[in-house]
Coordinates of C-alpha atoms in Angstrom, one line a residue:
X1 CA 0.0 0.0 0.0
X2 CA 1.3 3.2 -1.4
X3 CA 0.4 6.4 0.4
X4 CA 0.7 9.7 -1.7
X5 CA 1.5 11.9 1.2
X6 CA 2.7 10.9 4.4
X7 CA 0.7 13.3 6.2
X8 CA -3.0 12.4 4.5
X9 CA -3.8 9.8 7.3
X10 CA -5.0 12.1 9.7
X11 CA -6.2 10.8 13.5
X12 CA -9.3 12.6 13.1
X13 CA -10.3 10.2 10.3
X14 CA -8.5 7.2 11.7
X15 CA -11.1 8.0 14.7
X16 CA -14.0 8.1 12.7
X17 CA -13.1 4.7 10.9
X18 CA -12.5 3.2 14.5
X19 CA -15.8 4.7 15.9
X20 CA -17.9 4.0 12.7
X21 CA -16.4 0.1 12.8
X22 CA -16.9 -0.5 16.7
X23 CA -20.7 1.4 16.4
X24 CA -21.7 -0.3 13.4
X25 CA -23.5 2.7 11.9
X26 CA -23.1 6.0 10.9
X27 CA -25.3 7.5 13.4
X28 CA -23.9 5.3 16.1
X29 CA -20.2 7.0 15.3
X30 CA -21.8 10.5 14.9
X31 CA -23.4 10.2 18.3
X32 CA -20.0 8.4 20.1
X33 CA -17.9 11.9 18.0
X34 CA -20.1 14.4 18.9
X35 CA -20.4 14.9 15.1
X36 CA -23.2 15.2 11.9
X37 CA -23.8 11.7 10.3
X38 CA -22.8 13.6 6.7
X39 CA -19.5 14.1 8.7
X40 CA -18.8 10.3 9.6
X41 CA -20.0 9.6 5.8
X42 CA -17.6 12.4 4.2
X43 CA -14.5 10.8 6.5
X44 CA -15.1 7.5 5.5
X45 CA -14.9 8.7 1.9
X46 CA -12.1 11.1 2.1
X47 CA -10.4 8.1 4.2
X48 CA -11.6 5.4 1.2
X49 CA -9.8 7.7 -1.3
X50 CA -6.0 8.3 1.0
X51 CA -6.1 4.5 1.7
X52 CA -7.2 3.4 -2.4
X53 CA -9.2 0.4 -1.2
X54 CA -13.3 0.6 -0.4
X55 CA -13.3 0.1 3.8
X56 CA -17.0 -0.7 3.7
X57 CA -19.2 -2.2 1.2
X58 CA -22.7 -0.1 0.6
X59 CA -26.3 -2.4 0.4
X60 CA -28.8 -0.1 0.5
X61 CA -28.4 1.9 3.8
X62 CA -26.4 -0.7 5.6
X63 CA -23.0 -0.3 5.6
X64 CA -21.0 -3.8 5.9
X65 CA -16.8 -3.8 6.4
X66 CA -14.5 -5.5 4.1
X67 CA -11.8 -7.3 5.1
X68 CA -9.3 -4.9 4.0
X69 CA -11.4 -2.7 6.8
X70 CA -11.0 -6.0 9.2
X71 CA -7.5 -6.2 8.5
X72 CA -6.7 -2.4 8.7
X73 CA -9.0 -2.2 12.0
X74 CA -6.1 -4.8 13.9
X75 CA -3.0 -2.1 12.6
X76 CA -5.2 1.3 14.3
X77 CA -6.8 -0.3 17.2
X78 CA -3.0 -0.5 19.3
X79 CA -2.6 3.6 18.3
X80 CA -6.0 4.1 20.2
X81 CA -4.9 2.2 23.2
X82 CA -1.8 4.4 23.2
X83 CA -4.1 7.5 22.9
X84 CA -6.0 6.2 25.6
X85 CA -3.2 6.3 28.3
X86 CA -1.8 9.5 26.8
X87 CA -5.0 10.8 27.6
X88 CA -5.1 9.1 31.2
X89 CA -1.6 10.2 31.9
X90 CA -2.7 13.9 30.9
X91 CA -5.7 13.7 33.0
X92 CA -3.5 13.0 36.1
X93 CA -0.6 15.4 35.5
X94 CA -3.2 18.3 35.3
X95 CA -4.5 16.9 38.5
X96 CA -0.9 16.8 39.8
X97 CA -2.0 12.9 40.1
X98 CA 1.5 11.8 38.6
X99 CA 4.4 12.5 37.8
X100 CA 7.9 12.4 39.5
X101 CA 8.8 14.0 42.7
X102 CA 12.5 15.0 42.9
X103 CA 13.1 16.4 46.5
X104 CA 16.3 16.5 48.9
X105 CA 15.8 17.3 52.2
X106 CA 18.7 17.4 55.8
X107 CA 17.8 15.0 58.5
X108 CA 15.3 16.5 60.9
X109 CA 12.7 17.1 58.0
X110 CA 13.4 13.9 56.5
X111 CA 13.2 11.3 59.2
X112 CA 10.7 13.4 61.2
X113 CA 7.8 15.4 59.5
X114 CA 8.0 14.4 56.1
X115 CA 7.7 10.8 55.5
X116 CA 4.4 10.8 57.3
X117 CA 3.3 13.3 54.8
X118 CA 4.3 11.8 51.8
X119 CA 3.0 8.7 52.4
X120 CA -0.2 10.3 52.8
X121 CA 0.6 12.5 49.7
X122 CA 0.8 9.1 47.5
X123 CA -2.2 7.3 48.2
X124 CA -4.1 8.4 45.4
X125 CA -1.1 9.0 43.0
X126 CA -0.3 5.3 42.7
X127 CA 1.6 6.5 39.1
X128 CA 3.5 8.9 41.1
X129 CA 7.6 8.4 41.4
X130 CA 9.9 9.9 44.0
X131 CA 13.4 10.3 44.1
X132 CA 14.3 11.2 48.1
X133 CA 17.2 11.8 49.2
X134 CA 18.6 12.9 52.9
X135 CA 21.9 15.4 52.6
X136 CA 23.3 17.9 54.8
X137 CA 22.4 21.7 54.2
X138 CA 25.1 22.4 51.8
X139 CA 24.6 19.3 49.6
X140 CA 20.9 20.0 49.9
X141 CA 21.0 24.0 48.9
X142 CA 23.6 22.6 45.8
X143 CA 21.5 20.0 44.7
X144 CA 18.4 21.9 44.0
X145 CA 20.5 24.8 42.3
X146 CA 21.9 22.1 40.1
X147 CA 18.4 21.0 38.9
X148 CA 19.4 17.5 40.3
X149 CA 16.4 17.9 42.6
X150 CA 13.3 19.9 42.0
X151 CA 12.9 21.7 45.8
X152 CA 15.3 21.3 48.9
X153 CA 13.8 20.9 52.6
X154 CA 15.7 22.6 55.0
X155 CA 15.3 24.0 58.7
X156 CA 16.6 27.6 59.8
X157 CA 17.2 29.1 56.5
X158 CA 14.9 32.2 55.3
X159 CA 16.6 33.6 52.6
X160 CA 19.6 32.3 50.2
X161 CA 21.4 34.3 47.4
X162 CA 21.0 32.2 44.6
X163 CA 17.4 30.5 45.5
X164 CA 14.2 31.3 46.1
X165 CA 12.9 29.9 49.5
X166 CA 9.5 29.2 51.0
X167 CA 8.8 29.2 54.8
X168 CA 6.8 26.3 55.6
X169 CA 6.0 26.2 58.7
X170 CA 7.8 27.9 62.1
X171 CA 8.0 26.3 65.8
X172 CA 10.0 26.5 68.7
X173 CA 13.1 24.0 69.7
X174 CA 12.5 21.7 72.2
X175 CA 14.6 20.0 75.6
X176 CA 15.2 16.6 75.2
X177 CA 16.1 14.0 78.0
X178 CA 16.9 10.8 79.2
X179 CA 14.2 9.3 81.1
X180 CA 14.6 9.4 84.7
X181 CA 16.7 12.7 84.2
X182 CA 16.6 15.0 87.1
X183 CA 14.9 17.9 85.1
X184 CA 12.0 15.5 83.7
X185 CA 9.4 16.9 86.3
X186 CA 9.7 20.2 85.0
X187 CA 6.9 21.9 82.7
X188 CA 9.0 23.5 80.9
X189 CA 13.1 23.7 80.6
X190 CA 15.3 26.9 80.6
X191 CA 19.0 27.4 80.0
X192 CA 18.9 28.2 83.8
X193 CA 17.8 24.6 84.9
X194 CA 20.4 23.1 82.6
X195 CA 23.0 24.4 84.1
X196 CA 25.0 21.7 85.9
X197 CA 23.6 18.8 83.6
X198 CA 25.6 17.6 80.9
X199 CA 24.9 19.2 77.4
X200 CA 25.0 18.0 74.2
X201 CA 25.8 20.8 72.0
X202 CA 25.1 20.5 68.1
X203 CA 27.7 21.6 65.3
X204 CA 25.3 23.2 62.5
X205 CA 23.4 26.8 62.5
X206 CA 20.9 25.3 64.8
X207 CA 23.6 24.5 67.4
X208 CA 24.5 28.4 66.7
X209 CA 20.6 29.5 67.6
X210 CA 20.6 27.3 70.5
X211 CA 24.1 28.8 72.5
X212 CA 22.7 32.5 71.5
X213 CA 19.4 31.4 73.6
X214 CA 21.5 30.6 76.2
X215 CA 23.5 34.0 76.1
X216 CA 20.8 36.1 76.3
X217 CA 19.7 34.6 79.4
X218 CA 23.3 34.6 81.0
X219 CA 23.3 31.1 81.5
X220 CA 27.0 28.9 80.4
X221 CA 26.8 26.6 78.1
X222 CA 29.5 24.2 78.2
X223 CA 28.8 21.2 76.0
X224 CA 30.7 17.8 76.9
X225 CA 29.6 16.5 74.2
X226 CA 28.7 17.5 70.5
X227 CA 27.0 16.1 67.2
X228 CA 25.9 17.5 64.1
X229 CA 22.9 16.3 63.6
X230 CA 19.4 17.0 65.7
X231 CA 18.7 13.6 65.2
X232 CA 22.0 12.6 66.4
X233 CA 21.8 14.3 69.8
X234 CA 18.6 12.2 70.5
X235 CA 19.7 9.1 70.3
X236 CA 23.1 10.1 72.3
X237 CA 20.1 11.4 74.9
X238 CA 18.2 8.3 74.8
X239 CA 21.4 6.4 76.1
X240 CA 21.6 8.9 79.0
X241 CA 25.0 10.6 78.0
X242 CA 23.4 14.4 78.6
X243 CA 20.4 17.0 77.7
X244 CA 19.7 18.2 74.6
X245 CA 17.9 21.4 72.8
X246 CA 17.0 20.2 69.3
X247 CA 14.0 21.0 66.9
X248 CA 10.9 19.6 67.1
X249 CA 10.5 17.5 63.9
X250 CA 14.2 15.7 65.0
X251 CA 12.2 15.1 68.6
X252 CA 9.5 13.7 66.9
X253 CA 11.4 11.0 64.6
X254 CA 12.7 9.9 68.2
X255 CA 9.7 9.7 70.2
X256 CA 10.2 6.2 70.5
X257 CA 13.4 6.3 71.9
X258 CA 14.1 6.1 76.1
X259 CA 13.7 10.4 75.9
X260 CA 11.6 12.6 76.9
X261 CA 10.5 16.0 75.3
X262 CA 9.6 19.3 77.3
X263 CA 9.6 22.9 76.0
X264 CA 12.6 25.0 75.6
X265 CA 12.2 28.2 76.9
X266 CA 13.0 31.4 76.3
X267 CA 10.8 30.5 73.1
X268 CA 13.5 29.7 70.4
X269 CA 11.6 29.9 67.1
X270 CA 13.0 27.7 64.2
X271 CA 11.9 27.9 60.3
X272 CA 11.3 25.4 58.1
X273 CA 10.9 25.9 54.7
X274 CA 11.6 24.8 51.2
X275 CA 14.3 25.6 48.6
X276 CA 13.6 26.0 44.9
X277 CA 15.6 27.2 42.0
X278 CA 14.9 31.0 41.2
X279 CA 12.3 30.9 38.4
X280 CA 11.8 27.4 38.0
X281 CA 8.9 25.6 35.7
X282 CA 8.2 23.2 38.6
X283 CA 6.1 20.4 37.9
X284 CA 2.2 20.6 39.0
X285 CA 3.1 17.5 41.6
X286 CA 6.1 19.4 43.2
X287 CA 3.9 22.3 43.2
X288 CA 0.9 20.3 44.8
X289 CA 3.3 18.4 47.4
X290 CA 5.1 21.5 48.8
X291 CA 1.0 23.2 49.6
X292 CA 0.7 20.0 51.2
X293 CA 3.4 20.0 53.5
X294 CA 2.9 23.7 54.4
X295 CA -0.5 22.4 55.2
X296 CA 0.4 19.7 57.0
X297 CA 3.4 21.5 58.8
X298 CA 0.8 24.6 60.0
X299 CA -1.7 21.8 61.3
X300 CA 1.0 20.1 64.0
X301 CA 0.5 21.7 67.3
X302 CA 3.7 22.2 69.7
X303 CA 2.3 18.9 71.7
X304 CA 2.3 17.2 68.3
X305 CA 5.5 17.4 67.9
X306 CA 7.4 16.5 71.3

């Protein structure tokens, strides 16, 4: 078969061959198009005259295939199928329903808060696909200005030169300690009833937040021990080597350890938010994810998260 031009076999009349061929009739097809039964009779012609072989034969007002039609019927039907999940996969990228999720994020946020939230986030995106990674700030902030990931979550950071970042949610850091510690009867913790325990101090920006609450109150702080991870203090807490202030979400991912969590005071706020590259055509499921965890973040109460 010989084709004159390679564009002549449109989809539109591959469509109306397929419709008139599963309905049977020309009204049938109209009525499944949504167009005129001239307009199913007219396509079937123009269609007749690109392919040069009669599709259906004509007795009286029925119209009955031919087996070229039969035989032609078995090389369209697989391009409709394709259509079919083109249109599916359409349907659920506008509805941010798949897709793939690229997203680095440091510790606290991703072994606290945010697996909770994604797995909620996925239920009904079964197509979805997620690349997740858990970096250190630097790594994090460099990976999403690279474009190897699509957003960055991150704790403490409000601004950045070369990104454009989101605040998420804000709370304020929390005591953690062993149980049976001396200070676990206490409401709420200051820098004042610390003094004399033994500190864990943390290495990052928070660890920096944290020694400036303690300044401002006048209180030492004279860690014996130090880690650089939120996370990392918790479990050195939970085997009774000293106190800790850490965030929340890093309190949270250890609940289930042999700690326990009281208030910091003076309030010591801490930001979380979300780092994207400046300009970016995210997709509509990275767009859709990062309301949800803003949403889910503003929800949590201080008691849900120690």
């Amino acid at each position: 078969m010989k084709i004159t031009r390679k564009n002549d076999l449109s989809l539109r009349l591959l469509e109306i061959f397929e419709a008139l061929m599963r309905c049977q009739t020309t009204v049938g097809a109209a009525e499944d198009l949504g167009i005129s039964q001239p307009a199913v009779s007219n396509g079937i012609s123009t269609l007749e005259k690109q392919l040069g072989f009669p599709l259906f034969e004509r007795t009286g007002r029925k119209l009955q295939p031919t087996e070229d039609a039969r035989l032609f019927l078995a090389e369209v039907e697989p391009l409709f199928s394709i259509l079919r999940n083109i249109e599916t996969e359409a349907r659920e990228l506008r509805a941010a329903k798949s897709g793939r999720l690229r997203l680095s994020t440091t510790p606290p946020l991703g072994h606290g808060a945010l697996p909770s939230i994604l797995s909620a986030f996925l239920e009904d995106r079964p197509n979805a696909t997620v690349r997740y990674s858990v970096r250190r700030l630097e790594t994090v902030l460099q990976n999403v200005k690279m474009g190897i990931v699509d957003m960055g979550f991150v704790l403490g950071l409000r601004t950045h030169l070369d990104l454009d970042v989101i605040e998420l949610a804000e709370q304020n850091m929390v005591c953690v300690l062993p149980n049976g510690h001396p200070l676990e009867s206490l409401p709420v913790v200051s820098p004042q009833d610390l003094a004399g325990s033994r500190l864990i101090g943390l290495e990052s920006h928070i660890g920096t937040t944290i020694r400036h609450a303690f300044e401002e109150t006048g209180a030492p702080f004279d860690a014996k021990v130090e880690a650089r991870y939120c996370h990392t203090a918790c479990i050195l807490a939970a085997q009774g080597i000293g106190a800790a202030v850490v965030d929340p979400y890093s309190a949270l991912f250890a609940s289930n350890l042999n700690i326990v969590t009281r208030p910091f005071v003076p309030e010591t706020k801490i930001v979380a938010s979300v780092a994207v590259r400046r300009g970016a055509n995210m997709p509509r499921i990275a767009i859709d994810f990062i309301e949800n965890v803003k949403r889910e973040l503003a929800r949590k109460t201080p008691s849900d998260l120690m």
